[in-house]
XYZ file of C-alpha atoms in Angstrom:
694
model
C 82.686 147.631 49.997
C 85.131 150.119 51.897
C 87.911 151.649 50.694
C 90.227 149.509 52.569
C 88.668 146.562 51.357
C 88.829 147.766 47.680
C 92.818 148.486 48.109
C 93.178 144.910 49.302
C 91.402 143.409 46.565
C 93.608 145.604 44.249
C 96.678 144.786 45.767
C 95.981 141.233 45.737
C 95.000 141.147 42.115
C 97.842 143.282 40.897
C 100.198 141.053 43.163
C 99.107 138.159 41.350
C 99.147 139.620 37.886
C 102.699 140.615 38.085
C 104.138 137.302 39.416
C 107.658 136.524 38.200
C 108.369 133.366 36.807
C 108.625 130.374 39.194
C 112.210 130.172 40.055
C 113.588 126.392 39.864
C 110.531 125.241 37.746
C 111.624 125.839 34.489
C 112.425 122.401 33.452
C 109.643 120.608 35.246
C 107.837 117.931 33.453
C 103.878 117.999 33.390
C 102.433 115.539 35.248
C 98.674 114.618 35.967
C 98.015 116.407 39.235
C 94.181 116.632 38.670
C 93.724 113.371 36.144
C 95.138 110.634 37.893
C 95.520 108.448 34.805
C 96.815 111.203 32.629
C 100.703 110.539 31.794
C 103.454 112.518 29.829
C 106.554 111.617 28.174
C 109.963 113.199 28.883
C 113.260 113.337 26.895
C 116.907 113.946 27.718
C 119.927 114.720 25.835
C 122.953 113.076 25.908
C 126.432 113.840 24.287
C 129.319 111.449 23.318
C 132.661 112.811 22.385
C 134.101 112.203 18.942
C 137.400 113.522 17.095
C 136.892 116.307 14.455
C 135.499 114.207 11.258
C 136.460 114.529 7.983
C 139.685 116.317 8.774
C 143.398 115.187 8.314
C 146.104 115.555 11.110
C 147.735 117.986 8.225
C 144.909 119.970 7.904
C 144.407 120.539 12.031
C 148.139 121.837 12.058
C 148.217 125.345 12.940
C 150.959 127.268 11.522
C 152.102 130.314 13.801
C 150.339 133.346 12.710
C 150.788 137.261 13.872
C 147.668 139.350 13.712
C 147.171 142.925 14.074
C 144.899 143.962 17.210
C 141.066 143.708 16.610
C 139.646 147.075 15.643
C 137.336 147.957 18.262
C 135.039 150.092 16.093
C 134.556 147.719 13.024
C 132.590 144.438 13.045
C 133.778 141.863 10.427
C 130.399 141.417 9.496
C 129.735 145.197 8.995
C 131.848 144.321 5.507
C 128.296 142.680 4.092
C 125.824 144.574 6.082
C 125.286 141.412 7.969
C 125.088 141.248 11.878
C 126.533 138.556 13.550
C 123.984 136.024 14.830
C 124.232 135.531 18.501
C 122.808 132.434 20.223
C 120.397 134.467 22.283
C 117.009 133.241 21.103
C 117.359 129.689 22.901
C 117.703 128.897 26.422
C 119.579 125.746 25.971
C 122.732 125.106 23.985
C 122.276 123.304 20.433
C 122.094 119.443 21.142
C 125.844 118.335 21.159
C 124.936 115.194 19.265
C 127.537 113.150 17.291
C 127.789 109.612 15.875
C 129.935 106.867 17.671
C 133.279 107.862 17.748
C 135.792 107.446 14.944
C 139.260 108.494 14.264
C 138.660 108.936 10.620
C 135.526 109.992 8.563
C 134.819 110.352 4.928
C 136.323 113.103 2.992
C 134.448 116.286 2.590
C 134.470 117.405 -1.013
C 134.887 121.109 -1.586
C 133.176 122.638 -4.793
C 136.077 124.385 -7.095
C 136.341 127.989 -5.899
C 135.558 129.210 -9.517
C 131.991 127.596 -9.531
C 130.668 129.562 -6.721
C 132.311 132.796 -6.155
C 129.771 135.452 -6.929
C 126.316 133.651 -6.345
C 124.269 133.399 -3.028
C 123.635 129.981 -1.907
C 120.144 128.673 -2.226
C 117.961 129.254 0.798
C 114.820 127.909 2.660
C 113.146 130.996 3.946
C 116.211 133.243 4.470
C 114.472 136.033 2.723
C 110.639 136.553 2.842
C 108.459 139.360 1.941
C 107.416 141.597 4.412
C 110.143 140.210 6.923
C 113.344 142.094 7.814
C 115.111 139.485 9.394
C 114.930 135.733 9.361
C 116.828 133.466 11.785
C 116.770 129.820 11.854
C 117.058 128.388 15.350
C 116.498 124.926 14.578
C 115.424 123.026 11.462
C 111.856 123.431 12.692
C 112.074 126.780 14.765
C 112.465 129.941 12.794
C 112.532 133.722 14.261
C 110.887 136.263 11.897
C 111.372 139.942 12.360
C 107.751 140.850 10.767
C 107.411 144.406 9.434
C 104.640 146.319 10.984
C 103.505 149.570 9.919
C 101.066 149.732 12.766
C 103.782 149.576 15.214
C 106.295 151.519 13.158
C 108.965 148.806 13.651
C 109.602 145.304 12.991
C 108.025 142.942 15.696
C 109.599 139.137 16.342
C 107.552 136.128 15.963
C 108.834 132.644 16.279
C 107.430 129.874 14.513
C 107.562 125.894 15.806
C 106.938 124.490 12.258
C 104.528 121.488 11.996
C 105.575 117.757 12.460
C 105.376 117.275 8.517
C 106.995 120.436 7.205
C 110.038 118.776 5.947
C 108.706 115.595 4.995
C 105.692 117.108 2.841
C 106.974 120.266 1.319
C 103.776 120.882 -0.511
C 101.496 120.485 2.507
C 99.907 123.714 4.706
C 99.213 123.481 8.154
C 96.658 125.121 11.117
C 98.140 127.765 13.024
C 98.462 127.769 16.786
C 98.913 131.259 18.273
C 100.399 130.914 21.774
C 100.286 134.554 23.814
C 102.830 135.170 26.940
C 102.027 136.529 30.278
C 102.467 140.122 31.533
C 106.221 140.089 31.820
C 106.760 138.954 28.237
C 110.479 139.268 27.088
C 111.869 140.757 23.911
C 114.020 137.901 23.194
C 112.160 134.830 23.395
C 108.750 133.614 24.463
C 108.166 132.321 27.910
C 106.590 129.205 26.269
C 110.006 128.266 24.955
C 112.037 129.376 27.893
C 109.752 127.941 30.448
C 107.903 124.763 29.083
C 108.931 121.731 26.807
C 106.620 123.385 23.998
C 109.305 123.011 21.237
C 109.355 119.359 21.970
C 105.809 118.846 22.939
C 104.503 120.028 19.507
C 107.554 118.375 17.639
C 104.921 115.644 16.573
C 102.001 117.900 16.027
C 101.024 118.951 12.611
C 100.340 122.745 13.403
C 102.610 125.547 13.065
C 102.834 127.267 16.591
C 103.060 130.941 16.453
C 104.792 132.403 19.350
C 105.059 136.373 19.479
C 107.953 137.618 21.365
C 107.735 140.623 23.580
C 104.766 142.603 24.248
C 105.097 143.326 27.794
C 102.109 144.658 29.658
C 100.538 144.842 26.454
C 97.518 142.879 26.649
C 98.327 142.280 23.149
C 95.762 144.908 22.131
C 96.093 148.184 20.018
C 97.012 151.155 22.630
C 95.540 154.502 22.476
C 98.793 156.196 23.086
C 102.617 155.349 23.337
C 104.067 155.031 26.548
C 107.508 154.087 28.108
C 109.308 153.569 24.660
C 106.350 151.430 23.302
C 103.322 152.210 21.022
C 101.759 148.789 20.953
C 99.354 148.082 18.140
C 99.364 144.396 18.561
C 96.003 143.439 17.777
C 96.345 144.894 14.343
C 99.669 143.117 13.737
C 98.271 140.005 15.188
C 95.193 140.070 13.322
C 96.159 141.824 10.114
C 99.627 142.176 9.231
C 101.373 138.772 10.620
C 98.702 136.404 8.654
C 99.616 137.119 5.192
C 103.102 136.467 5.943
C 102.139 133.068 7.619
C 99.755 132.125 4.867
C 102.269 133.304 2.022
C 105.492 131.958 3.143
C 105.268 129.564 5.940
C 102.397 127.260 4.438
C 99.899 128.310 7.034
C 96.378 128.068 6.513
C 93.324 130.315 7.928
C 92.170 127.573 10.249
C 93.538 129.120 13.800
C 93.397 128.688 17.384
C 94.903 130.599 20.471
C 96.036 129.918 23.944
C 97.449 132.152 26.379
C 98.717 132.499 30.139
C 97.481 134.894 32.640
C 97.593 137.939 30.720
C 97.665 135.978 27.351
C 94.741 134.025 28.551
C 92.703 137.240 28.865
C 93.938 138.225 25.717
C 93.331 134.810 24.170
C 89.341 135.457 24.682
C 89.277 139.253 23.830
C 90.956 138.881 20.567
C 88.612 136.030 19.954
C 85.573 138.108 20.744
C 86.881 141.158 18.861
C 87.777 139.404 15.582
C 84.754 137.059 14.709
C 85.834 133.682 12.779
C 89.302 134.403 13.166
C 89.999 131.603 15.701
C 88.218 128.304 16.081
C 89.711 127.564 19.121
C 90.507 129.680 22.287
C 92.231 128.743 25.648
C 92.757 130.467 28.871
C 95.241 129.156 31.464
C 94.774 131.035 34.538
C 93.542 134.093 32.755
C 91.645 137.139 34.344
C 88.636 136.863 32.294
C 87.019 140.340 33.443
C 88.882 143.629 33.343
C 86.031 146.198 34.148
C 84.503 144.569 37.505
C 84.985 146.738 40.764
C 88.784 147.241 41.352
C 89.974 145.637 38.301
C 91.126 148.691 36.313
C 93.065 150.010 39.342
C 94.696 146.645 39.834
C 95.476 146.357 35.953
C 97.268 149.812 36.180
C 99.136 148.739 39.520
C 100.215 145.893 37.793
C 101.201 147.251 34.407
C 103.325 149.877 36.377
C 104.989 147.367 38.047
C 105.713 145.346 34.999
C 107.708 147.882 32.875
C 106.271 151.110 34.267
C 103.545 151.093 31.724
C 100.006 153.129 32.409
C 96.992 151.535 31.736
C 95.454 154.766 30.784
C 97.657 154.968 27.694
C 96.515 151.633 26.946
C 92.677 151.973 27.092
C 92.031 155.496 28.520
C 90.606 156.099 31.961
C 88.457 153.191 33.495
C 85.329 154.898 32.148
C 86.604 154.818 28.579
C 84.603 152.195 26.541
C 88.059 150.431 25.256
C 88.066 148.841 28.770
C 84.429 147.113 28.144
C 85.459 146.358 24.607
C 88.490 144.057 26.039
C 86.541 142.603 28.728
C 86.139 138.909 27.958
C 83.131 138.668 30.615
C 81.189 141.425 28.856
C 81.715 140.258 25.333
C 81.262 136.588 26.085
C 78.247 136.300 23.634
C 80.643 136.601 20.816
C 82.151 133.331 21.285
C 79.553 131.263 19.978
C 80.874 128.716 17.840
C 84.398 128.804 18.949
C 85.848 125.723 20.927
C 86.434 127.139 24.337
C 89.075 125.656 27.185
C 89.129 127.421 30.513
C 91.310 126.261 33.263
C 92.898 127.614 36.487
C 93.979 126.254 40.018
C 92.959 126.657 43.370
C 95.844 128.569 44.690
C 96.444 125.800 47.111
C 99.988 124.040 47.323
C 100.184 121.642 44.375
C 102.781 119.116 43.217
C 105.058 121.869 41.553
C 104.939 124.160 44.669
C 107.112 124.405 47.880
C 105.068 124.212 51.277
C 105.529 127.118 53.412
C 104.416 124.903 56.734
C 101.092 126.157 56.675
C 98.707 123.572 55.459
C 97.823 124.194 51.969
C 99.656 127.347 51.446
C 102.982 127.506 49.434
C 105.772 129.824 49.361
C 104.462 131.202 46.412
C 102.246 133.663 47.759
C 101.799 135.969 45.218
C 100.921 132.883 42.785
C 98.602 131.843 45.375
C 96.554 135.044 45.249
C 96.612 135.171 41.559
C 95.406 131.840 40.959
C 92.582 132.363 43.576
C 91.395 135.274 41.644
C 91.952 133.601 38.326
C 89.593 130.976 39.605
C 86.997 133.391 40.905
C 86.997 135.463 37.523
C 86.846 132.045 35.594
C 84.069 130.973 37.583
C 82.125 134.197 36.491
C 83.070 133.850 33.159
C 81.920 130.067 32.765
C 78.565 131.010 34.607
C 77.946 133.646 31.977
C 78.898 131.192 29.003
C 76.518 128.562 30.670
C 73.752 131.375 30.580
C 74.399 132.142 27.105
C 74.228 128.499 26.120
C 77.987 128.514 24.898
C 79.725 125.133 25.676
C 83.328 125.133 26.926
C 85.305 122.972 28.599
C 86.055 124.669 32.034
C 88.832 122.764 34.275
C 89.053 123.911 38.214
C 92.074 122.038 39.358
C 91.928 120.937 42.915
C 95.624 122.662 43.730
C 97.935 124.853 42.066
C 99.314 128.202 42.073
C 100.122 130.737 39.069
C 103.315 129.197 37.755
C 104.576 127.722 34.710
C 104.615 124.131 35.215
C 100.830 124.134 35.607
C 100.615 126.144 32.161
C 102.677 123.228 30.841
C 100.221 120.851 32.044
C 97.250 122.491 30.631
C 98.961 122.851 27.433
C 99.333 119.045 27.236
C 95.671 118.620 28.618
C 94.434 120.956 26.124
C 95.836 119.401 23.018
C 93.412 116.810 21.953
C 90.527 119.829 21.946
C 92.845 122.058 20.241
C 93.723 119.252 17.567
C 89.840 118.391 17.270
C 88.895 122.301 16.475
C 92.003 122.706 13.878
C 91.131 119.245 12.090
C 94.404 117.545 12.845
C 94.974 114.225 14.341
C 95.710 114.617 18.200
C 97.973 111.479 18.174
C 101.138 111.325 15.760
C 101.010 108.437 13.293
C 103.179 105.529 14.358
C 106.979 105.916 12.700
C 109.745 103.095 12.781
C 113.286 103.438 12.316
C 115.687 100.722 10.369
C 118.992 100.292 8.730
C 121.723 102.535 9.215
C 119.561 105.201 10.505
C 118.219 103.231 13.425
C 121.934 102.617 14.421
C 122.731 105.906 14.764
C 119.176 106.807 16.447
C 120.036 104.384 19.099
C 123.337 105.582 19.792
C 122.052 109.310 20.053
C 118.800 108.651 22.399
C 118.758 112.465 23.250
C 117.055 112.575 19.753
C 113.637 111.757 21.470
C 112.399 109.460 19.134
C 111.138 109.522 15.432
C 108.347 112.039 14.534
C 108.130 111.116 10.822
C 108.946 107.970 8.619
C 111.857 108.131 6.059
C 111.216 110.391 3.052
C 113.261 111.390 0.174
C 115.731 114.250 0.157
C 118.127 115.492 -2.260
C 120.525 112.636 -3.035
C 119.191 110.495 -0.141
C 116.593 110.118 2.524
C 116.167 111.731 6.010
C 113.963 111.146 9.159
C 112.847 113.697 11.766
C 113.048 113.415 15.499
C 111.799 115.251 18.160
C 114.909 117.118 18.403
C 116.728 116.913 15.090
C 116.878 114.806 12.002
C 118.902 111.923 10.748
C 120.300 112.116 6.825
C 121.609 109.043 4.904
C 122.923 108.386 1.434
C 125.282 105.298 0.645
C 128.239 107.601 0.105
C 127.594 109.671 3.396
C 126.282 107.379 5.909
C 123.673 108.182 8.636
C 124.559 111.403 10.151
C 122.514 113.619 12.676
C 122.364 117.378 12.137
C 120.341 119.237 15.031
C 120.034 122.430 17.121
C 121.182 125.387 15.647
C 123.650 123.783 13.064
C 120.281 122.387 11.875
C 118.763 125.630 11.627
C 121.717 126.926 9.779
C 121.793 123.874 7.434
C 118.000 124.670 6.745
C 118.775 128.371 6.082
C 121.220 127.248 3.324
C 118.923 125.140 1.748
C 119.337 121.816 3.397
C 120.448 118.807 1.091
C 119.175 120.666 -1.992
C 121.357 123.418 -1.163
C 125.108 124.434 -1.615
C 126.365 122.209 1.386
C 124.694 118.651 0.079
C 124.403 115.946 2.422
C 126.209 115.791 6.142
C 129.222 113.671 5.926
C 129.541 113.652 9.728
C 127.494 114.111 12.635
C 128.081 117.185 15.005
C 131.085 116.862 16.610
C 133.357 119.356 19.178
C 135.958 121.506 17.700
C 139.366 120.891 18.567
C 139.597 124.223 20.468
C 136.848 122.969 23.244
C 134.668 126.184 22.377
C 132.569 125.169 19.315
C 130.728 122.578 17.311
C 130.520 121.641 13.733
C 129.172 119.340 11.186
C 130.882 118.528 7.920
C 128.856 118.383 4.818
C 129.554 117.592 0.895
C 130.558 120.958 0.018
C 131.234 122.551 3.176
C 130.870 122.765 7.108
C 128.795 124.605 9.661
C 130.627 125.898 12.571
C 128.778 126.951 15.882
C 129.773 128.723 19.370
C 127.452 130.287 21.938
C 128.836 133.663 20.928
C 128.794 133.436 17.267
C 125.930 131.379 16.434
C 125.991 128.964 13.306
C 127.213 129.681 9.912
C 128.005 127.738 7.127
C 131.595 127.862 5.429
C 132.341 126.578 1.559
C 134.033 126.944 -1.398
C 136.985 129.142 -1.828
C 136.439 131.000 1.320
C 136.581 127.701 3.310
C 139.492 126.411 1.383
C 141.535 129.573 2.662
C 140.121 129.405 6.193
C 141.200 125.818 6.386
C 144.616 126.729 5.162
C 145.106 129.460 7.796
C 144.161 127.004 10.505
C 140.493 126.680 10.739
C 138.809 128.021 13.916
C 142.159 127.991 15.727
C 143.606 130.437 12.883
C 143.806 134.126 12.815
C 140.236 134.512 11.952
C 138.682 132.457 14.436
C 135.016 131.171 13.851
C 132.429 132.712 11.289
C 130.187 135.331 12.652
C 127.937 135.785 9.481
C 127.143 133.709 6.266
C 128.736 134.192 3.160
C 127.264 136.937 0.886
C 127.826 138.431 -2.526
C 129.659 141.833 -2.289
C 127.465 144.905 -3.426
C 128.637 146.407 -6.381
C 131.380 144.252 -7.483
C 131.722 140.807 -8.405
C 132.683 138.848 -5.272
C 131.968 137.432 -1.810
C 132.645 137.955 1.621
C 132.307 136.463 4.713
C 132.638 137.647 8.453
C 134.780 136.080 11.126
C 135.499 137.118 14.680
C 138.768 138.826 13.955
C 137.871 140.110 10.424
C 136.531 138.741 7.327
C 137.399 136.620 4.272
C 137.115 138.028 0.560
C 136.969 136.474 -2.537
C 136.870 137.995 -6.171
C 137.634 136.145 -9.518
C 140.440 138.282 -10.265
C 142.292 138.671 -6.772
C 141.429 134.936 -5.246
C 140.541 134.462 -1.618
C 142.509 136.519 0.973
C 141.712 137.412 4.628
C 141.798 141.093 6.157
C 141.709 141.523 9.986
C 142.405 143.708 13.132
C 143.182 147.639 12.493
C 143.900 146.892 9.247
C 140.363 145.897 8.507
C 139.247 148.763 10.442
C 141.339 150.919 7.916
C 139.656 149.072 5.073
C 136.290 149.667 6.323
C 136.988 153.176 7.102
C 137.803 153.938 3.519
C 134.889 151.921 2.013
C 135.891 148.426 1.733
C 136.055 146.920 -1.574
C 134.027 149.718 -3.186
C 136.889 152.341 -2.292
C 140.099 152.644 -4.543
C 141.623 149.936 -2.637
C 139.286 147.453 -4.192
C 139.715 143.804 -3.347
C 142.658 142.474 -0.998
C 145.213 140.575 -3.313
C 146.950 139.239 -0.054
C 146.213 138.050 3.371
C 148.249 139.884 6.171
C 151.990 139.530 5.685
C 154.417 140.109 8.494
C 157.118 143.062 8.224
C 159.683 144.484 10.661
C 159.085 145.631 14.399
C 156.134 143.492 14.355
C 154.234 145.114 11.600
C 151.811 143.911 9.131
C 150.369 144.738 5.794
C 148.095 143.688 3.004
C 148.060 144.256 -0.646
C 144.834 145.488 -2.338
C 144.019 145.972 -6.018
C 144.566 149.747 -5.666
C 147.384 149.858 -2.960
C 148.233 148.689 0.509
C 147.361 149.142 4.140
C 150.253 148.881 6.625
C 150.231 148.746 10.453
C 152.579 148.469 13.262
C 152.438 149.013 17.069
C 154.044 152.368 16.897
C 152.709 153.871 13.815
C 149.091 152.581 13.628
C 147.154 151.629 10.331
C 147.241 153.875 7.202
C 146.845 153.237 3.524
C 149.294 154.130 0.492
C 148.048 154.125 -2.946
C 149.845 152.476 -5.846
C 151.502 155.317 -7.713
C 154.174 157.765 -7.697
C 154.246 158.149 -3.877
C 154.494 154.332 -3.363
C 157.066 154.004 -5.749
C 159.261 156.777 -4.122
C 158.997 155.074 -0.930
C 159.902 151.700 -2.378
C 162.922 153.401 -3.795
C 163.980 153.797 -0.119
C 163.214 150.346 0.659
C 159.492 150.553 2.194
C 159.405 150.609 5.817
C 162.766 149.177 6.106
C 164.375 152.562 4.737
C 164.801 155.901 6.174
C 161.286 156.816 5.901
C 159.865 154.069 8.042
C 156.052 153.357 8.382
C 153.505 155.493 7.023
C 151.806 157.655 9.919
C 148.815 159.018 8.040
C 146.904 158.743 4.766
C 147.637 160.689 1.579
C 146.226 164.330 2.102
C 145.990 167.471 -0.393
C 148.244 170.505 -0.290
C 148.661 173.292 -2.527
C 149.305 172.014 -5.949
C 149.471 168.430 -5.020
C 149.167 165.708 -2.304
C 151.488 164.534 0.616
C 151.889 161.455 2.940
C 153.672 161.360 6.176
C 156.099 158.807 7.441
C 157.478 158.207 10.488
C 160.888 159.897 9.789
C 159.837 162.072 6.845
C 157.323 162.674 4.028
C 156.701 162.344 0.378
C 155.118 164.965 -1.952
C 153.431 164.704 -5.542
C 153.325 167.991 -7.035
C 152.917 168.229 -10.880
C 153.320 164.524 -11.120
C 156.709 164.491 -9.537
C 157.370 162.987 -6.182
C 159.774 164.240 -3.651
C 161.143 162.941 -0.675
C 161.715 165.043 2.240
């Protein structure tokens, strides 16, 4: 082959390998473009509008409140060392689902403050050994940041939990790993961004494992770090992740793997390199040889284009044995006993492509080139399997380019073989709905149909649907919980946790920005900016008194946690935090006063817990009382602390900020023989226990 021909082959392959996501095709529904009799089912989400349930008119009345400016450098969530969860791990807003419109709903009962002041709520997988962070996205989708010694940092994995996860809490389930393409993102798997995977697997009894990230990695252990990454993903996926899944997510050692493009290459390579780990391996449009003529150079071109990575840092120069060790074609003999599925299109214009005007040629030129090369390498791979006597399901589609709608189609088509290999039923058992649950289900068709029958939960019954759950008890009625609110409910322990059963379905907040569900013992509030967080007990009571989300604190940005070092609880909100302690009650700290409080060490400082929320004083000023002193703020003086004791008493003798000294303009500081505090129009010194005003 001449140099020019080699270069053209390399460029063609590289262009295909680095194909970006097909624009405009992310919500396409898979249809049978090769099998005329194949069909799929689509679901849609609809919303109705309701008034806030379980809220009286008096509760909705917002008293005028003046607040200090928000402290730019201090997050309310930092009080509890909790990062505010943002709604960045899903591509769609949590379903805006509600029960039929009502003007009044059952009253929510809140636990007495003293009963829940200093204990953490019951949780469902909020803390997992070997996992640095857990975030519930929905009731059946959870993100884990799994600790990785191999990579030196936690790596995110999202799990779509099996159909019977809620209905059968003692059951365990096989795992299906789904690998992404070359341009894998660090926030979410392409499978949940670009396909209907979350909905499709909702009635399947497998735990779907979605590694998040790994751009240009080929899910392998690299020889050297590059571009800020030192991938050791084979070790992570094969050694470090399985114990977490098996010990904490009820996952068995029966596993399958599928992947698209780079992920298809990796699905075969990982299966070959780890005998016995996977019972099923599927490649959708994978490049199934990496060492044939021109391929290492093409891989290098593609990796450089997708993130600026060097293939030499991955597997060394092309002469390095690591290249052959990761080549699916070279190691095909190691696939004996594995159920195999290989598919590729032809590159010709298919049902999801836009024709270019040239017969058979779409406007997706790069996708056309890659799919041709995928077809060629898949044919070579299949030929070798045949020579080795290894059976495989090989699907050469008559059309189609390298793009997500075709991979969604293959995901659907491969499922019966996956199910057979993993030992689960391919078709979900029939389920039916009845009674009060049926009425609510019929009013919310976006739920997508039941996937389980009714099953018992603490205090009532529940039924799972493709896109959420319905709970029922005679005291609370039938209520829908879904989306990220459903995830927060799961994290809080569900019906058996602090919140109890839902008393309303999801409803829009009066400010038009957020959504909420009320429960027997609290509420969960959600916005796109803050995520979903429960509010309950004494903190909820005070938040309600101050005006709900339209009050000075805004929406919750973190869950309530116990305060470190002292009996109490704290919850972060958009503009501050709410504190509770048995001795001081429940009070809010916000704005620049919150900033100063944090600077001094929060409740573990000499200030202790707040004894009041903000109180307005002259000239637009504000202050909070604390156990050990006060923090004052005004627009001209800023936010400063003042300790209880002689200096504070001397200031009080001059009528505090209303007297001749004005507001404090600094914290107390040492001087020779004592301490001093400065005010707008003077200072107070404390020497030898005697306070003097200057």
